[in-house]
Amino acid sequence: MASAFIGYARCSTDKQDLTAQRAALEALGVAPDRVYVDHGLSGTSRARPGLDQALAAVRAGDTLVVPKLDRLARSVPDARAIADQLLARGVRLQLGASVHDPHDPIGRMFFNILATFAEFEADLIRMRTREGMALARARGRLRGKQPKLSDRQQKELRRMHDSGDYSISDLAELFSVSRPTVYRTLKRQPAVSNGPAK
């Protein structure tokens, strides 16, 4: 059986496009129907269906082709584990135009350097994300889940409840919210001083 080129491409978010990676793989000799993809999945996660399919598709003598090492893995242990698995099965690993030679000391060193940089970049992305969220939270732009009712609606709901004329079900229907939302709103809003409180 003739050896085959199997491609793998990945992008981390749903907003990113795989067109450039697909084009790069086709330029490297991978047929479009032999490209497996993961869309919207981080390279730090090993649970990637597209990668699992690509690894299952390769046979001894085949070549797994990825545009860059960071598409395959974002951690040194994961990159090494995948490379070792492919080597044990007699499958070559091609990173862009270069075929990884695990028997060459310089090739192994270069592979480890690329994997280290991929992991470093992933760590930087996580750090920037945490810093961005902390900054947004400090500026009041990231406040978690927002209440379904405005402040004015919440106060009116409390006033109507305290009047004794409306049940929880009535209030839920009037404000088009669920009963738990009514209870949460009443818990958040202080009871109105005038009028009977329930």
mmCIF file of C-alpha atoms in Angstrom:
data_model
loop_
_atom_site.group_PDB
_atom_site.id
_atom_site.type_symbol
_atom_site.label_atom_id
_atom_site.label_comp_id
_atom_site.label_asym_id
_atom_site.label_seq_id
_atom_site.Cartn_x
_atom_site.Cartn_y
_atom_site.Cartn_z
ATOM 1 C CA MET A 1 0.000 0.000 0.000
ATOM 2 C CA ALA A 2 1.365 3.427 -0.978
ATOM 3 C CA SER A 3 2.285 5.831 1.803
ATOM 4 C CA ALA A 4 -0.034 8.763 2.379
ATOM 5 C CA PHE A 5 0.144 12.316 3.645
ATOM 6 C CA ILE A 6 -2.379 13.013 6.405
ATOM 7 C CA GLY A 7 -2.855 16.646 7.440
ATOM 8 C CA TYR A 8 -3.946 18.213 10.704
ATOM 9 C CA ALA A 9 -5.000 21.809 11.314
ATOM 10 C CA ARG A 10 -6.333 23.546 14.421
ATOM 11 C CA CYS A 11 -7.505 26.944 15.558
ATOM 12 C CA SER A 12 -8.251 27.941 19.149
ATOM 13 C CA THR A 13 -11.423 30.018 18.707
ATOM 14 C CA ASP A 14 -14.556 29.817 16.587
ATOM 15 C CA LYS A 15 -13.729 33.264 15.134
ATOM 16 C CA GLN A 16 -10.448 32.075 13.619
ATOM 17 C CA ASP A 17 -10.266 30.676 10.101
ATOM 18 C CA LEU A 18 -8.540 27.492 8.954
ATOM 19 C CA THR A 19 -8.221 28.571 5.297
ATOM 20 C CA ALA A 20 -4.515 29.498 5.521
ATOM 21 C CA GLN A 21 -3.619 26.252 7.287
ATOM 22 C CA ARG A 22 -5.591 24.176 4.770
ATOM 23 C CA ALA A 23 -3.832 25.972 1.897
ATOM 24 C CA ALA A 24 -0.429 25.374 3.521
ATOM 25 C CA LEU A 25 -1.176 21.665 3.918
ATOM 26 C CA GLU A 26 -2.343 21.351 0.310
ATOM 27 C CA ALA A 27 0.871 23.092 -0.834
ATOM 28 C CA LEU A 28 2.804 20.455 1.116
ATOM 29 C CA GLY A 29 1.073 17.666 -0.807
ATOM 30 C CA VAL A 30 -1.861 16.799 1.466
ATOM 31 C CA ALA A 31 -5.112 16.104 -0.378
ATOM 32 C CA PRO A 32 -8.055 18.235 0.876
ATOM 33 C CA ASP A 33 -10.016 15.134 1.907
ATOM 34 C CA ARG A 34 -7.052 13.953 4.012
ATOM 35 C CA VAL A 35 -7.029 17.050 6.250
ATOM 36 C CA TYR A 36 -8.449 16.613 9.765
ATOM 37 C CA VAL A 37 -9.330 19.710 11.769
ATOM 38 C CA ASP A 38 -10.223 20.942 15.232
ATOM 39 C CA HIS A 39 -12.056 24.256 15.291
ATOM 40 C CA GLY A 40 -12.347 26.279 18.484
ATOM 41 C CA LEU A 41 -10.180 23.934 20.576
ATOM 42 C CA SER A 42 -7.040 24.864 22.488
ATOM 43 C CA GLY A 43 -3.776 23.067 21.809
ATOM 44 C CA THR A 44 -3.333 22.597 25.549
ATOM 45 C CA SER A 45 -6.337 20.263 25.588
ATOM 46 C CA ARG A 46 -5.614 16.676 24.575
ATOM 47 C CA ALA A 47 -9.334 16.048 24.002
ATOM 48 C CA ARG A 48 -9.370 16.965 20.302
ATOM 49 C CA PRO A 49 -11.532 14.785 18.030
ATOM 50 C CA GLY A 50 -9.858 15.988 14.820
ATOM 51 C CA LEU A 51 -6.385 15.098 16.109
ATOM 52 C CA ASP A 52 -7.620 11.708 17.301
ATOM 53 C CA GLN A 53 -9.027 11.053 13.800
ATOM 54 C CA ALA A 54 -5.764 12.119 12.146
ATOM 55 C CA LEU A 55 -3.734 9.857 14.440
ATOM 56 C CA ALA A 56 -6.126 6.993 13.729
ATOM 57 C CA ALA A 57 -5.862 7.573 9.957
ATOM 58 C CA VAL A 58 -2.068 7.308 9.688
ATOM 59 C CA ARG A 59 -0.453 3.934 9.059
ATOM 60 C CA ALA A 60 3.150 2.767 9.065
ATOM 61 C CA GLY A 61 5.009 4.564 6.287
ATOM 62 C CA ASP A 62 2.563 7.507 6.232
ATOM 63 C CA THR A 63 3.427 11.096 7.131
ATOM 64 C CA LEU A 64 1.422 13.283 9.505
ATOM 65 C CA VAL A 65 1.749 16.870 8.290
ATOM 66 C CA VAL A 66 1.025 19.952 10.409
ATOM 67 C CA PRO A 67 1.642 23.574 9.321
ATOM 68 C CA LYS A 68 3.511 24.314 12.579
ATOM 69 C CA LEU A 69 4.255 22.381 15.759
ATOM 70 C CA ASP A 70 2.043 24.682 17.865
ATOM 71 C CA ARG A 71 -0.975 23.452 15.858
ATOM 72 C CA LEU A 72 -0.210 19.928 17.055
ATOM 73 C CA ALA A 73 0.562 20.635 20.719
ATOM 74 C CA ARG A 74 0.973 23.506 23.149
ATOM 75 C CA SER A 75 3.001 21.680 25.768
ATOM 76 C CA VAL A 76 6.380 19.975 25.649
ATOM 77 C CA PRO A 77 5.158 16.662 27.211
ATOM 78 C CA ASP A 78 2.200 16.461 24.788
ATOM 79 C CA ALA A 79 4.394 17.209 21.747
ATOM 80 C CA ARG A 80 6.916 14.564 22.793
ATOM 81 C CA ALA A 81 4.204 12.000 23.543
ATOM 82 C CA ILE A 82 2.618 12.446 20.094
ATOM 83 C CA ALA A 83 6.017 12.316 18.354
ATOM 84 C CA ASP A 84 6.990 9.170 20.286
ATOM 85 C CA GLN A 85 3.652 7.539 19.459
ATOM 86 C CA LEU A 86 4.123 8.264 15.754
ATOM 87 C CA LEU A 87 7.718 6.970 15.828
ATOM 88 C CA ALA A 88 6.635 3.725 17.502
ATOM 89 C CA ARG A 89 4.057 3.218 14.739
ATOM 90 C CA GLY A 90 6.507 3.957 11.931
ATOM 91 C CA VAL A 91 4.833 7.245 10.992
ATOM 92 C CA ARG A 92 6.857 10.310 9.988
ATOM 93 C CA LEU A 93 6.028 13.741 11.415
ATOM 94 C CA GLN A 94 6.349 16.734 9.122
ATOM 95 C CA LEU A 95 6.337 20.277 10.558
ATOM 96 C CA GLY A 96 5.756 22.644 7.673
ATOM 97 C CA ALA A 97 8.320 21.745 5.010
ATOM 98 C CA SER A 98 10.649 19.955 7.460
ATOM 99 C CA VAL A 99 10.361 16.259 8.300
ATOM 100 C CA HIS A 100 11.204 15.646 11.951
ATOM 101 C CA ASP A 101 14.047 13.179 12.386
ATOM 102 C CA PRO A 102 13.886 11.821 15.944
ATOM 103 C CA HIS A 103 17.181 9.943 15.437
ATOM 104 C CA ASP A 104 19.143 13.133 14.715
ATOM 105 C CA PRO A 105 20.335 14.874 17.936
ATOM 106 C CA ILE A 106 20.037 18.311 16.294
ATOM 107 C CA GLY A 107 16.565 17.421 15.001
ATOM 108 C CA ARG A 108 15.482 16.340 18.495
ATOM 109 C CA MET A 109 16.891 19.533 20.002
ATOM 110 C CA PHE A 110 15.121 21.677 17.395
ATOM 111 C CA PHE A 111 11.859 19.828 18.042
ATOM 112 C CA ASN A 112 12.173 20.393 21.796
ATOM 113 C CA ILE A 113 12.920 24.091 21.243
ATOM 114 C CA LEU A 114 9.824 24.483 19.049
ATOM 115 C CA ALA A 115 7.702 22.664 21.646
ATOM 116 C CA THR A 116 9.108 24.880 24.421
ATOM 117 C CA PHE A 117 8.257 28.024 22.465
ATOM 118 C CA ALA A 118 4.728 26.718 21.764
ATOM 119 C CA GLU A 119 4.209 26.074 25.473
ATOM 120 C CA PHE A 120 5.677 29.480 26.372
ATOM 121 C CA GLU A 121 3.330 31.200 23.928
ATOM 122 C CA ALA A 122 0.330 29.331 25.384
ATOM 123 C CA ASP A 123 1.377 30.441 28.889
ATOM 124 C CA LEU A 124 1.631 34.061 27.690
ATOM 125 C CA ILE A 125 -1.853 33.881 26.151
ATOM 126 C CA ARG A 126 -3.300 32.546 29.429
ATOM 127 C CA MET A 127 -1.499 35.255 31.414
ATOM 128 C CA ARG A 128 -2.733 38.038 29.096
ATOM 129 C CA THR A 129 -6.269 36.666 29.280
ATOM 130 C CA ARG A 130 -6.206 36.658 33.098
ATOM 131 C CA GLU A 131 -4.738 40.186 33.175
ATOM 132 C CA GLY A 132 -7.352 41.427 30.703
ATOM 133 C CA MET A 133 -10.193 39.936 32.742
ATOM 134 C CA ALA A 134 -8.790 41.413 35.973
ATOM 135 C CA LEU A 135 -8.517 44.845 34.330
ATOM 136 C CA ALA A 136 -12.048 44.635 32.927
ATOM 137 C CA ARG A 137 -13.345 43.557 36.337
ATOM 138 C CA ALA A 138 -11.561 46.481 38.016
ATOM 139 C CA ARG A 139 -13.144 48.883 35.524
ATOM 140 C CA GLY A 140 -16.571 47.404 36.117
ATOM 141 C CA ARG A 141 -16.843 45.936 32.624
ATOM 142 C CA LEU A 142 -16.815 42.326 33.757
ATOM 143 C CA ARG A 143 -19.422 41.819 36.427
ATOM 144 C CA GLY A 144 -20.486 38.251 35.824
ATOM 145 C CA LYS A 145 -24.071 37.336 35.029
ATOM 146 C CA GLN A 146 -26.292 40.409 34.942
ATOM 147 C CA PRO A 147 -29.764 40.529 36.545
ATOM 148 C CA LYS A 148 -32.652 39.956 34.145
ATOM 149 C CA LEU A 149 -34.512 42.990 35.515
ATOM 150 C CA SER A 150 -33.310 46.587 35.611
ATOM 151 C CA ASP A 151 -32.887 48.357 38.977
ATOM 152 C CA ARG A 152 -36.176 50.151 38.433
ATOM 153 C CA GLN A 153 -37.992 46.888 37.628
ATOM 154 C CA GLN A 154 -36.495 45.208 40.687
ATOM 155 C CA LYS A 155 -37.686 48.019 42.965
ATOM 156 C CA GLU A 156 -41.140 47.910 41.407
ATOM 157 C CA LEU A 157 -41.301 44.140 41.842
ATOM 158 C CA ARG A 158 -40.367 44.530 45.519
ATOM 159 C CA ARG A 159 -42.997 47.292 45.965
ATOM 160 C CA MET A 160 -45.718 45.173 44.334
ATOM 161 C CA HIS A 161 -44.768 42.130 46.409
ATOM 162 C CA ASP A 162 -44.801 44.117 49.647
ATOM 163 C CA SER A 163 -48.253 45.489 48.835
ATOM 164 C CA GLY A 164 -49.627 41.994 49.465
ATOM 165 C CA ASP A 165 -51.725 42.119 46.283
ATOM 166 C CA TYR A 166 -49.507 39.913 44.127
ATOM 167 C CA SER A 167 -48.311 36.333 44.531
ATOM 168 C CA ILE A 168 -44.898 35.116 43.375
ATOM 169 C CA SER A 169 -46.557 33.513 40.344
ATOM 170 C CA ASP A 170 -48.337 36.791 39.516
ATOM 171 C CA LEU A 171 -45.052 38.697 39.648
ATOM 172 C CA ALA A 172 -43.257 36.088 37.529
ATOM 173 C CA GLU A 173 -45.948 36.385 34.857
ATOM 174 C CA LEU A 174 -46.123 40.191 34.977
ATOM 175 C CA PHE A 175 -42.362 40.637 34.637
ATOM 176 C CA SER A 176 -41.909 37.674 32.236
ATOM 177 C CA VAL A 177 -39.355 35.948 34.461
ATOM 178 C CA SER A 178 -39.201 32.652 36.326
ATOM 179 C CA ARG A 179 -40.258 32.187 39.938
ATOM 180 C CA PRO A 180 -36.611 31.653 41.041
ATOM 181 C CA THR A 181 -35.756 35.013 39.452
ATOM 182 C CA VAL A 182 -38.515 36.655 41.494
ATOM 183 C CA TYR A 183 -37.149 35.091 44.687
ATOM 184 C CA ARG A 184 -33.606 36.202 43.833
ATOM 185 C CA THR A 185 -34.815 39.735 43.133
ATOM 186 C CA LEU A 186 -36.668 39.903 46.442
ATOM 187 C CA LYS A 187 -33.565 38.664 48.222
ATOM 188 C CA ARG A 188 -31.461 41.392 46.604
ATOM 189 C CA GLN A 189 -33.942 44.221 47.112
ATOM 190 C CA PRO A 190 -34.544 45.521 50.666
ATOM 191 C CA ALA A 191 -38.135 45.475 51.848
ATOM 192 C CA VAL A 192 -40.041 48.735 51.423
ATOM 193 C CA SER A 193 -40.579 50.331 54.844
ATOM 194 C CA ASN A 194 -44.222 51.297 54.276
ATOM 195 C CA GLY A 195 -46.697 48.547 53.647
ATOM 196 C CA PRO A 196 -46.846 44.988 54.919
ATOM 197 C CA ALA A 197 -43.834 42.839 54.085
ATOM 198 C CA LYS A 198 -44.271 39.180 53.310
#
